[in-house]
PDB file of C-alpha atoms in Angstrom:
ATOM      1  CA  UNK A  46      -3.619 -14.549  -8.261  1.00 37.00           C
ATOM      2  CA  UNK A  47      -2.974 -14.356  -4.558  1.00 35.00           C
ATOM      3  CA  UNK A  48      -4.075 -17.523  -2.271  1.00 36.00           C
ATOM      4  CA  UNK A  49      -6.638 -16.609   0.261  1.00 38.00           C
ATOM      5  CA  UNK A  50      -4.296 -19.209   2.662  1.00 35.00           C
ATOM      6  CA  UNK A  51      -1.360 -17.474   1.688  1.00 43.00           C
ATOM      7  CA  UNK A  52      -2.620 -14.211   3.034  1.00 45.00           C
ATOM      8  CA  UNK A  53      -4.049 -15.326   5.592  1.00 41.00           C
ATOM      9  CA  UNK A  54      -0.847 -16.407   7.158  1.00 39.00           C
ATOM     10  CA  UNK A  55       0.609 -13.439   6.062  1.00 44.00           C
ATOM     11  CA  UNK A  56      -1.921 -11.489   7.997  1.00 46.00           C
ATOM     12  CA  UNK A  57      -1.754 -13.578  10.822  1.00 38.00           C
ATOM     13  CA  UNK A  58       2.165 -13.141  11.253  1.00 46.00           C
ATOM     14  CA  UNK A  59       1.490  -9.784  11.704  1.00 44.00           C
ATOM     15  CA  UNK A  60       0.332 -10.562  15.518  1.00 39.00           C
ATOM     16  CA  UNK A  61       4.162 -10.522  16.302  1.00 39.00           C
ATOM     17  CA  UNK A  62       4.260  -7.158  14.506  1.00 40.00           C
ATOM     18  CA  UNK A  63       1.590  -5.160  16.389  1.00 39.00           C
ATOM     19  CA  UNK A  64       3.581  -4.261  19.526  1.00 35.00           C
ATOM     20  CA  UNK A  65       5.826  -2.225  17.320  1.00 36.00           C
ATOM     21  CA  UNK A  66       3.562  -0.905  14.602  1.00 37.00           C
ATOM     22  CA  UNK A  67       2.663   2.418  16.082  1.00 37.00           C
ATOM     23  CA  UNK A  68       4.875   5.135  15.766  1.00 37.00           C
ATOM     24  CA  UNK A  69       5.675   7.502  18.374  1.00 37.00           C
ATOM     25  CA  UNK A  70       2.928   9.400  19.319  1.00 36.00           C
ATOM     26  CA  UNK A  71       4.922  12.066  21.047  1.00 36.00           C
ATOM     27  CA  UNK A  72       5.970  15.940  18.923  1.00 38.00           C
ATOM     28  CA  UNK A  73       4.012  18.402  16.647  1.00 38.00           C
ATOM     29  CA  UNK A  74       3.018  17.257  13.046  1.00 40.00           C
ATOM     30  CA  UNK A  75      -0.044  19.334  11.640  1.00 40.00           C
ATOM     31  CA  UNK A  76      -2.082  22.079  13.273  1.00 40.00           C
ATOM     32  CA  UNK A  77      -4.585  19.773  14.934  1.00 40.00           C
ATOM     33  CA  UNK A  78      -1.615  17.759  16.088  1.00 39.00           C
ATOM     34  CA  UNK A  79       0.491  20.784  17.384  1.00 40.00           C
ATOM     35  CA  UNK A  80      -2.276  22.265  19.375  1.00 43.00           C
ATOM     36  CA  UNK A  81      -2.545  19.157  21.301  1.00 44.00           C
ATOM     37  CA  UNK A  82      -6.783  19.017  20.248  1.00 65.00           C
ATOM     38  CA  UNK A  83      -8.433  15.701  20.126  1.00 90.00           C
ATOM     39  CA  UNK A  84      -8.381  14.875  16.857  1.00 93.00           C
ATOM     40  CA  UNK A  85     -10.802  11.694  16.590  1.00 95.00           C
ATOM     41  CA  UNK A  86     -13.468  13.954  18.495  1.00 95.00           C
ATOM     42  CA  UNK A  87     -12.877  16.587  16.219  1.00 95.00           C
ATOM     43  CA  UNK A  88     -13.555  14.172  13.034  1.00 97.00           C
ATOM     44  CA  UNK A  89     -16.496  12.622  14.809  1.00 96.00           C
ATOM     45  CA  UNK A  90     -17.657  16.416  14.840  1.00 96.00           C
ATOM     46  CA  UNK A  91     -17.726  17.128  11.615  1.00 97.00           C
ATOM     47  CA  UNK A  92     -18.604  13.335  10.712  1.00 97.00           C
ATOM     48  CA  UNK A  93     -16.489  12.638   7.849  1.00 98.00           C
ATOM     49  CA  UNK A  94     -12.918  10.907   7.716  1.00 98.00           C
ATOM     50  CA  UNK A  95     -10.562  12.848   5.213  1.00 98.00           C
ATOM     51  CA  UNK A  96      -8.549   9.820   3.464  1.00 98.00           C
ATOM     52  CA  UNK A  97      -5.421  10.594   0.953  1.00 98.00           C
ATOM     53  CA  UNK A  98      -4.627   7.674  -1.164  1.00 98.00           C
ATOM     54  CA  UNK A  99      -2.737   6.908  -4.096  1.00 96.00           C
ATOM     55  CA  UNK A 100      -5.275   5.144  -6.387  1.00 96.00           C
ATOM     56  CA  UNK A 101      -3.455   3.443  -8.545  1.00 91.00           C
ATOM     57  CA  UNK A 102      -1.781   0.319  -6.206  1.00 91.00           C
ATOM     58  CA  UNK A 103      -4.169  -2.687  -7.469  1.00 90.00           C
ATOM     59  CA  UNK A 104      -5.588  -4.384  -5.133  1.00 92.00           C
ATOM     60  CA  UNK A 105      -5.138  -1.805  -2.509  1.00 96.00           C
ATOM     61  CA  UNK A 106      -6.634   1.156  -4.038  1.00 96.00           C
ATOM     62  CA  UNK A 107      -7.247   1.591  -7.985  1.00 95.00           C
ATOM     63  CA  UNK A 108     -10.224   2.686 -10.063  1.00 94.00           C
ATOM     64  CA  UNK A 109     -12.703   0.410 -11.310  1.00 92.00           C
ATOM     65  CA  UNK A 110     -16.319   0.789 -13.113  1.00 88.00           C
ATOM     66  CA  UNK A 111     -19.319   0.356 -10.459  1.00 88.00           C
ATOM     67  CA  UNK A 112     -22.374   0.666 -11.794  1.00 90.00           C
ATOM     68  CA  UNK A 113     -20.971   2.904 -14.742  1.00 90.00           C
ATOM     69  CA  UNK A 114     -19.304   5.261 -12.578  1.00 94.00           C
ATOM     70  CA  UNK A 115     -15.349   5.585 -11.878  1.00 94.00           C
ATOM     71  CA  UNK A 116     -15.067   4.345  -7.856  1.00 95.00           C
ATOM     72  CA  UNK A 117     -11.746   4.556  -6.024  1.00 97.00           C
ATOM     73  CA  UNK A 118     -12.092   0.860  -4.665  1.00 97.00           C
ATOM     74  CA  UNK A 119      -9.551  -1.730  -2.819  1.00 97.00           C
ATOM     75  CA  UNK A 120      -8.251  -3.430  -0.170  1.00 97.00           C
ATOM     76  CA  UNK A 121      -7.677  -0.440   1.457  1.00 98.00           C
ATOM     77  CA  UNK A 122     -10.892   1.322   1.061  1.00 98.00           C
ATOM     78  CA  UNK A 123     -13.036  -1.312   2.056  1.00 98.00           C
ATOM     79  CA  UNK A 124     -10.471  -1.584   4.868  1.00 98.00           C
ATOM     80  CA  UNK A 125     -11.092   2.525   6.111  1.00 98.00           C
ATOM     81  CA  UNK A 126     -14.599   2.215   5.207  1.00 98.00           C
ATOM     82  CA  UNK A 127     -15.089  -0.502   8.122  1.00 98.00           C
ATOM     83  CA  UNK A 128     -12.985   1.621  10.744  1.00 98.00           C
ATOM     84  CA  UNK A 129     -15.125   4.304  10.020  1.00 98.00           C
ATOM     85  CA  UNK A 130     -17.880   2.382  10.769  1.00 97.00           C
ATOM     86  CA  UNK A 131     -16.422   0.972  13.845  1.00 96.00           C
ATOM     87  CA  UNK A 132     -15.624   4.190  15.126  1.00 97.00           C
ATOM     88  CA  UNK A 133     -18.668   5.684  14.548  1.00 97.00           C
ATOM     89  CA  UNK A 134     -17.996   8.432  11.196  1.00 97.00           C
ATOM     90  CA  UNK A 135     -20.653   8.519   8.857  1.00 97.00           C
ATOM     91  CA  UNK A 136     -18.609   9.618   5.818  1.00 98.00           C
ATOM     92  CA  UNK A 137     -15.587   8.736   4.508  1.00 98.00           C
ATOM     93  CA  UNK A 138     -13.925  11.439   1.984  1.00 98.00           C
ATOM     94  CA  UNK A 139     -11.022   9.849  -0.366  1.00 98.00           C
ATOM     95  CA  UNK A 140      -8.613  12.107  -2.388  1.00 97.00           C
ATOM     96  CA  UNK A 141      -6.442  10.792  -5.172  1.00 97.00           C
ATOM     97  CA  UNK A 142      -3.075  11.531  -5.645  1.00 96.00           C
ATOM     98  CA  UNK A 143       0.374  10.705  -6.691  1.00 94.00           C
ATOM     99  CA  UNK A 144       1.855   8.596  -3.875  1.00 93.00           C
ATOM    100  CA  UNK A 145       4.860  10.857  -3.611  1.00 90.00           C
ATOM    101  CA  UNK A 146       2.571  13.539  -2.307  1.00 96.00           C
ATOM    102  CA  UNK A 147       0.634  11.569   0.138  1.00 96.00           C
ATOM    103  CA  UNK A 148       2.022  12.175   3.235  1.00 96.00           C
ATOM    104  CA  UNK A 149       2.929  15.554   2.104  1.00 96.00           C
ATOM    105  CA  UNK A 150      -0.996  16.188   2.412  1.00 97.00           C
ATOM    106  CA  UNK A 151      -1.210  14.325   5.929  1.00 97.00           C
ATOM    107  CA  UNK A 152       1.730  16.838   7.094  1.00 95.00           C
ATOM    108  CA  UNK A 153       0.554  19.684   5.881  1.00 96.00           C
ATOM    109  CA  UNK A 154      -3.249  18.988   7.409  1.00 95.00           C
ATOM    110  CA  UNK A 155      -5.308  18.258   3.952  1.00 97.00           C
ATOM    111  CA  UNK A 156      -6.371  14.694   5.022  1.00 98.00           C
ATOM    112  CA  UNK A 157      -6.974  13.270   8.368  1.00 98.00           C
ATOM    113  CA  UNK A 158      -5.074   9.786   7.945  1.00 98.00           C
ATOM    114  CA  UNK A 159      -2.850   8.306   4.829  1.00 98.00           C
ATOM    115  CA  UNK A 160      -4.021   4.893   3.884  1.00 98.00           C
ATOM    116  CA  UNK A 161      -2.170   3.854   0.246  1.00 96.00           C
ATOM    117  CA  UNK A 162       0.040   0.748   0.850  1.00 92.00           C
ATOM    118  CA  UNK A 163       2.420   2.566   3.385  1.00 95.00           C
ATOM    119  CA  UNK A 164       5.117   1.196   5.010  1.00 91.00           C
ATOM    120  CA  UNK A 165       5.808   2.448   8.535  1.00 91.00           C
ATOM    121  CA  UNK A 166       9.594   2.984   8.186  1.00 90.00           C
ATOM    122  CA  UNK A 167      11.707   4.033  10.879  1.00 91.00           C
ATOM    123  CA  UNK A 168      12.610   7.465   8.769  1.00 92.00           C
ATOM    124  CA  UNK A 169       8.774   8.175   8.382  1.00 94.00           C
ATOM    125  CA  UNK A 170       8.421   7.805  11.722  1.00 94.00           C
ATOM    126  CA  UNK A 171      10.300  10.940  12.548  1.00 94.00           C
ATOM    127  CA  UNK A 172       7.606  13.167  11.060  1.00 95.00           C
ATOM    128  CA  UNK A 173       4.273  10.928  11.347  1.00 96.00           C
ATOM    129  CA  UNK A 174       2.707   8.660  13.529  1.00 97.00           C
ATOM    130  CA  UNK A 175       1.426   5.097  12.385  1.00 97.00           C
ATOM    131  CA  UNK A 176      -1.264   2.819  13.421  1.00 98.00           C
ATOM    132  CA  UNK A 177      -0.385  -1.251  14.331  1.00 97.00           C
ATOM    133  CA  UNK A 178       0.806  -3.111  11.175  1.00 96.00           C
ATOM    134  CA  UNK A 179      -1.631  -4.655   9.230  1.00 96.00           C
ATOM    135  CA  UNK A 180      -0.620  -5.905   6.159  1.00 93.00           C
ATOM    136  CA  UNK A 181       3.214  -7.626   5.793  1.00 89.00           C
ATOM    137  CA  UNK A 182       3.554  -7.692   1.936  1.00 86.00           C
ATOM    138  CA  UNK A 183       6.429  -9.721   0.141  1.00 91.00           C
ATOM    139  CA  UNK A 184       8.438  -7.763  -2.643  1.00 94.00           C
ATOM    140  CA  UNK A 185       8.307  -9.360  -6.567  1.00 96.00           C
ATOM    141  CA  UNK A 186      10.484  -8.670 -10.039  1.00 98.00           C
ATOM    142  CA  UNK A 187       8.074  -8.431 -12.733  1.00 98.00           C
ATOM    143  CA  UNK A 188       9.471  -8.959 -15.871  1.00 98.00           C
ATOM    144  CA  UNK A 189       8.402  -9.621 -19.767  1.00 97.00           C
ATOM    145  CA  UNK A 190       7.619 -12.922 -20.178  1.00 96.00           C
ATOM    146  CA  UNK A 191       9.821 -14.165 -22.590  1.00 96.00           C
ATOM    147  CA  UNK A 192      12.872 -12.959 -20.277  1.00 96.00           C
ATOM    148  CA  UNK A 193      11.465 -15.787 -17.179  1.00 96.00           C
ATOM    149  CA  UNK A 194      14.953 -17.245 -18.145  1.00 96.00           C
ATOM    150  CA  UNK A 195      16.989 -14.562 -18.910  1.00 97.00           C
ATOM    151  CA  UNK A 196      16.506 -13.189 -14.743  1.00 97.00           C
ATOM    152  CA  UNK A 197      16.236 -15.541 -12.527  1.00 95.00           C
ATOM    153  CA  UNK A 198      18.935 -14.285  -9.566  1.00 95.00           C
ATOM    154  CA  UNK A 199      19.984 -10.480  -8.351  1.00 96.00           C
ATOM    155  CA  UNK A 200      23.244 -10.590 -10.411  1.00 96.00           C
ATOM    156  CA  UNK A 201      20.986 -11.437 -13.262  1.00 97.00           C
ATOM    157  CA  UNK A 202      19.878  -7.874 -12.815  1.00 97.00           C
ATOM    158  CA  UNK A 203      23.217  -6.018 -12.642  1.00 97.00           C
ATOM    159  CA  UNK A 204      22.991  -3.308 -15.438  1.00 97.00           C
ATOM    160  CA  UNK A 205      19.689  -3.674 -15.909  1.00 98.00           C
ATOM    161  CA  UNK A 206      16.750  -1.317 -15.689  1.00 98.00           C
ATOM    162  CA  UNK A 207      14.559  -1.509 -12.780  1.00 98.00           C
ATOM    163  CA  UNK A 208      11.711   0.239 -12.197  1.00 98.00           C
ATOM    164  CA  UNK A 209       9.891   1.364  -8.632  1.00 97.00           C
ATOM    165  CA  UNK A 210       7.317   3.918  -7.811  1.00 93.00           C
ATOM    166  CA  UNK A 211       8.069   6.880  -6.784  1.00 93.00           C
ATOM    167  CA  UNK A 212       8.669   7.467  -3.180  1.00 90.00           C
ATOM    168  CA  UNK A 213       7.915   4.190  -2.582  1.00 90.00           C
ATOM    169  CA  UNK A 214       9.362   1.452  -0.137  1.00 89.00           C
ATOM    170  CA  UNK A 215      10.132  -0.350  -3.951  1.00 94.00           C
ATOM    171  CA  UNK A 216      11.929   2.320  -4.390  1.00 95.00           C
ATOM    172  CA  UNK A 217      14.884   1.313  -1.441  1.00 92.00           C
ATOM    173  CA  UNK A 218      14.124  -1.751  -2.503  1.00 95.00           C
ATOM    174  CA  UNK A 219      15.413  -1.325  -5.375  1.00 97.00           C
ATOM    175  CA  UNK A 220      18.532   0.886  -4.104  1.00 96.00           C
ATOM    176  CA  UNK A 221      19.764  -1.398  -1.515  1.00 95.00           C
ATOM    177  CA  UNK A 222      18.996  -4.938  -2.665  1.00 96.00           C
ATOM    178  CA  UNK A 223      20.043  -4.563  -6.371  1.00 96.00           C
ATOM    179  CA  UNK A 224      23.002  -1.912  -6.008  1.00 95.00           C
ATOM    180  CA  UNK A 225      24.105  -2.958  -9.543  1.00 96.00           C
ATOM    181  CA  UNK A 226      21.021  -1.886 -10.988  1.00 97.00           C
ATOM    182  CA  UNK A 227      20.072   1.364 -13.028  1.00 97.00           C
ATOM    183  CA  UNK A 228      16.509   2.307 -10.823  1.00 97.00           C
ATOM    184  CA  UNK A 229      14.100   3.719 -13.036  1.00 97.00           C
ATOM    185  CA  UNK A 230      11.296   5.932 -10.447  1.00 96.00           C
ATOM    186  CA  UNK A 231       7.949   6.623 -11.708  1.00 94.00           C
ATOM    187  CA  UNK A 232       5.069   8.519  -9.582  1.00 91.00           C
ATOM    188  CA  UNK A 233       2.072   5.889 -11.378  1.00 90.00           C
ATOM    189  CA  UNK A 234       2.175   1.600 -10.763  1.00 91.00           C
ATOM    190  CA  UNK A 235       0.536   1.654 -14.271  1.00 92.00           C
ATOM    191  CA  UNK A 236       2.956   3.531 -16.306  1.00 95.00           C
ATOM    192  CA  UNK A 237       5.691   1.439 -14.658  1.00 96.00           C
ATOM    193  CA  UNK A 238       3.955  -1.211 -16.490  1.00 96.00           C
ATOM    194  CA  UNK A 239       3.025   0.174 -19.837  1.00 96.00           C
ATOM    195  CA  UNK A 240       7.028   0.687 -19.810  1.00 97.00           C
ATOM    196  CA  UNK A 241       8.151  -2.436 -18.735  1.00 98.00           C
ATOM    197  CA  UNK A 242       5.486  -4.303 -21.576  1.00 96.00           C
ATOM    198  CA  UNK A 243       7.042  -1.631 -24.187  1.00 96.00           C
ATOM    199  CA  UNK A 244      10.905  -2.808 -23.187  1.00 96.00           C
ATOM    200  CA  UNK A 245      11.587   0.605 -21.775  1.00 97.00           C
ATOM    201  CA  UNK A 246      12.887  -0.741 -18.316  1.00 98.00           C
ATOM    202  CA  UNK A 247      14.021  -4.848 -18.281  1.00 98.00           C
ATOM    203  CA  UNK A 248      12.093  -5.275 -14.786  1.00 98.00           C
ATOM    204  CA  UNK A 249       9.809  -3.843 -11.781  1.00 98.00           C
ATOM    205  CA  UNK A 250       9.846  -4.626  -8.323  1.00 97.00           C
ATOM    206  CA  UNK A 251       6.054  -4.928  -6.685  1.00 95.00           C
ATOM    207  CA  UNK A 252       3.977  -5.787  -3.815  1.00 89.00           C
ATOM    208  CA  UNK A 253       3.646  -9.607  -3.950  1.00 89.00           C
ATOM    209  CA  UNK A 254      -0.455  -9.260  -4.312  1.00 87.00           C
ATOM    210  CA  UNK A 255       0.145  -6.205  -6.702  1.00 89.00           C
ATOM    211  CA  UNK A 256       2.739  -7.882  -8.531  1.00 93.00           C
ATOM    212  CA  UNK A 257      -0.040 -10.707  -8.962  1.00 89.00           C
ATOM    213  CA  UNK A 258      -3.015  -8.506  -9.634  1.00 88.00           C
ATOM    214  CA  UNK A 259      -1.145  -7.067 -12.893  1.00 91.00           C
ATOM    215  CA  UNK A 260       0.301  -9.708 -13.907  1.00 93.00           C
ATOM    216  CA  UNK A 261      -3.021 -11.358 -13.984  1.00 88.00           C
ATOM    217  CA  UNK A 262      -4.389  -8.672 -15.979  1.00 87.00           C
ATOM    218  CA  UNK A 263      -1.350  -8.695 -18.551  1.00 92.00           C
ATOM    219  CA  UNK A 264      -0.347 -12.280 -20.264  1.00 93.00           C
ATOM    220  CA  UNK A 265       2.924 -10.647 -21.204  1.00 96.00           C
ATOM    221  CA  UNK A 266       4.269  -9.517 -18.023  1.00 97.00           C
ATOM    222  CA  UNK A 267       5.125 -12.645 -15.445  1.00 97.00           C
ATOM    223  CA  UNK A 268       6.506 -12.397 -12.089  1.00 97.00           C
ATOM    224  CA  UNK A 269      10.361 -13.985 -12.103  1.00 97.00           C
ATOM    225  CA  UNK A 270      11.919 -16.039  -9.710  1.00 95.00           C
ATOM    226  CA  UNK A 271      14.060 -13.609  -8.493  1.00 96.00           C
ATOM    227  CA  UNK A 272      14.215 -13.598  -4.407  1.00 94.00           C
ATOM    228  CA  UNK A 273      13.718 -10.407  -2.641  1.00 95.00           C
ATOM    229  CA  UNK A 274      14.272 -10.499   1.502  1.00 92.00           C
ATOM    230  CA  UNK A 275      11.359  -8.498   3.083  1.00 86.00           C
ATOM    231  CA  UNK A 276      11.618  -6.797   6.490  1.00 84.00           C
ATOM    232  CA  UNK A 277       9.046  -5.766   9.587  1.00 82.00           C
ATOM    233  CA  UNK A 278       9.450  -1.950   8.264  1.00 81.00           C
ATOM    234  CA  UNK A 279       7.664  -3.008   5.077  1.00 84.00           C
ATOM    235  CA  UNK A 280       5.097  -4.133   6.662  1.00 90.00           C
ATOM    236  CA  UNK A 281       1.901  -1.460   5.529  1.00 94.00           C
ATOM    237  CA  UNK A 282       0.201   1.108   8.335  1.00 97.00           C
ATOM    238  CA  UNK A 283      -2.343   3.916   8.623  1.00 98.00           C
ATOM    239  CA  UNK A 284      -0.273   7.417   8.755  1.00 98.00           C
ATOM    240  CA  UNK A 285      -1.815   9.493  11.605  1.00 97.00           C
ATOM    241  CA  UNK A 286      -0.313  13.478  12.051  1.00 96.00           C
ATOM    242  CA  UNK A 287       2.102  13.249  14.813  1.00 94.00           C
ATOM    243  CA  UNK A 288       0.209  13.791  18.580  1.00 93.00           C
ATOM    244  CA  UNK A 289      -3.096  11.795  16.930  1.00 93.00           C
ATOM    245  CA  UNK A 290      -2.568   9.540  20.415  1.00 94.00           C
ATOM    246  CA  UNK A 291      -6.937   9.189  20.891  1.00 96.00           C
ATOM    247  CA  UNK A 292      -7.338   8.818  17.140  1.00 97.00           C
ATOM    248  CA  UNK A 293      -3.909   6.170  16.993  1.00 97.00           C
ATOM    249  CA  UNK A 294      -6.027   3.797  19.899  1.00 97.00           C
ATOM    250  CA  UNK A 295      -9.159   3.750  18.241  1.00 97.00           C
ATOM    251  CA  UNK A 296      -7.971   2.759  15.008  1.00 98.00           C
ATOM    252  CA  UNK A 297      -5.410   0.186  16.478  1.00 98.00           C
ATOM    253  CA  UNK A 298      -8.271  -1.481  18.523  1.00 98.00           C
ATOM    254  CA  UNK A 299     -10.672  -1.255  15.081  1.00 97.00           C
ATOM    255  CA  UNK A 300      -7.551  -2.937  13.194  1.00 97.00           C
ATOM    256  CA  UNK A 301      -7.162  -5.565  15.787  1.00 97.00           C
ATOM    257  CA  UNK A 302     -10.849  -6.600  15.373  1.00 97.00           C
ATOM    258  CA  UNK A 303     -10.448  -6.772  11.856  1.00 96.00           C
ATOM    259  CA  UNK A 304      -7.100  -9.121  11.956  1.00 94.00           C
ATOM    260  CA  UNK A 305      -8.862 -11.140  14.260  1.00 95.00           C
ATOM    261  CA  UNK A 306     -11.641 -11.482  12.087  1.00 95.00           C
ATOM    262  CA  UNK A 307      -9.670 -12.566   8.802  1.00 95.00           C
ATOM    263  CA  UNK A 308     -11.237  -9.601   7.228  1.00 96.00           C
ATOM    264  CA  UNK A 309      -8.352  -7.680   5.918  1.00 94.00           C
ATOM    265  CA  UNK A 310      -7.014 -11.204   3.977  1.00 91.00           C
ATOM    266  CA  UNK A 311     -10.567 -11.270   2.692  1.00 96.00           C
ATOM    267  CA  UNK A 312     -10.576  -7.975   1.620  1.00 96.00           C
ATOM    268  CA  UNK A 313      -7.298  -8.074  -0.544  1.00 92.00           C
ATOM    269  CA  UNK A 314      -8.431 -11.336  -2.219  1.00 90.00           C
ATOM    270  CA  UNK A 315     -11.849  -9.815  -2.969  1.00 94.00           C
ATOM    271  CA  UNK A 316     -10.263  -6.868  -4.631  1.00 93.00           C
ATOM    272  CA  UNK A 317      -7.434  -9.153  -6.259  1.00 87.00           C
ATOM    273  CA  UNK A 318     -10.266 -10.364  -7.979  1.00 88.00           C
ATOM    274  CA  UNK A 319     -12.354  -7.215  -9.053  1.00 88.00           C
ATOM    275  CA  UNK A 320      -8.911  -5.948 -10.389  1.00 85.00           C
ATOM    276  CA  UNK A 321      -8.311  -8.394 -12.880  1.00 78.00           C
ATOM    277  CA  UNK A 322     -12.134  -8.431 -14.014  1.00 79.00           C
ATOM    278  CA  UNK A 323     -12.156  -5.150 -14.443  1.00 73.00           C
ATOM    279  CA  UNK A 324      -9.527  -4.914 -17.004  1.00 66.00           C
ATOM    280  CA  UNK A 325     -11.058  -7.609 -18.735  1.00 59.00           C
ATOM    281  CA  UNK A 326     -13.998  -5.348 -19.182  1.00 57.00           C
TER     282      UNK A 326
END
């Protein structure tokens, strides 16, 4: 399990990062966008936030049991749910999907912003704006447990299956930090798992408190000691349409509030938790 100190000086770091965490706010992305309309008046309008996600990134955004009924909850939900507050949006609308076609949706003008773990990388940033940074993850190998020994360095993985989601920043990862490697992509965190615990891949690379949150919820699985550099492009964002300049300020000045506060470190630690008594359910 994550320590609360560890990400909060994680989150903390990410002061340095803000001044280049937006994307450029300047081209045409969806029809909103491209029409140069105000897009945080128009969601204030119709008073609900349209959110695509990915729910299946423990402790970001995953499903868990509330009250008997199936809730899309996380880091990242409570996260939006408190900028929508902020700014003044009475509803907040999340839609699942596959993480691959997340931004697809934000493009093409399903969902207002993309909130799912994302990583504001210099090629996404061609087609889609992003807010400040505000979550700098570090990247894990999960492997079976009895193999702790067998991979303990890069080279150790040379050959070897690795698995990353689909369309993922795991996924480059993978490519350019274990060339020797055979990468195995798969659209769902959980079915990366399942494969890895049934010796269908030899390892997965994760988000440091997603690599912890399964790992705590599987005693076979254990995070190895192989070391993974992490850089500022990593580090997770909003996804705004490209032009969403009123709607990019807002959220930037919400987000700051919330750093300052210690709230988003409080939030992933909270749902680090609910993940791993959930699947003890």
């Amino acid at each position: 399990m994550k320590k609360i100190i560890g990400l909060t000086s994680i989150v903390i770091g990410l002061f340095a990062l803000a001044a280049c965490g937006g994307g450029e706010t300047a081209g045409s992305g969806s029809s909103k966008a491209s029409e140069a309309t105000n897009q945080l008046e128009e969601i204030k309008e119709a008073g609900v936030l349209k959110v695509g996600t990915s729910a299946d990134f423990a402790p970001f955004e995953f499903h868990a049991m509330i009250d008997g009924k199936d809730t899309i909850v996380g880091a990242d939900i409570d996260m939006v749910n408190a900028l929508a507050k902020e700014l003044g949006i009475p509803k907040v609308e999340f839609s699942d999907m596959e993480f691959n076609a997340v931004l697809a949706a934000l493009e093409q003008g399903q969902v207002d912003i993309a909130v799912s773990g994302i990583s504001a990388t210099e090629e996404r940033k061609k087609s889609i704006d992003f807010t400040m940074n505000y979550f700098l993850p570090e990247q894990k190998v999960i492997v079976h447990k009895d193999n702790l020994d067998k991979y303990k360095e890069v080279s150790d993985l040379s050959g070897k299956k690795v698995g990353a989601q689909k369309g993922s920043i795991q996924e480059s990862i993978v490519k350019d930090q274990l060339p020797d490697s055979q990468i195995v992509s798969v659209p769902k965190v959980p079915s990366l798992v399942l494969e890895l615990k049934q010796g269908s891949i030899d390892a997965l690379v994760a988000e440091s408190a997603v690599a912890e949150s399964y790992v705590g919820q599987n005693d076979d699985i254990a995070i190895a000691d192989v070391a993974l550099e992490t850089a500022e492009d990593e580090a997770y964002a909003i996804a705004l349409p490209k032009g969403s300049t009123e709607l990019q300020e807002a959220l930037n000045e919400a987000l700051q509030k919330l750093i300052d506060d210690g709230e988003i470190a409080e939030f992933v630690q909270k749902n680090t938790d609910l993940a791993n008594e959930n699947a003890s359910k």
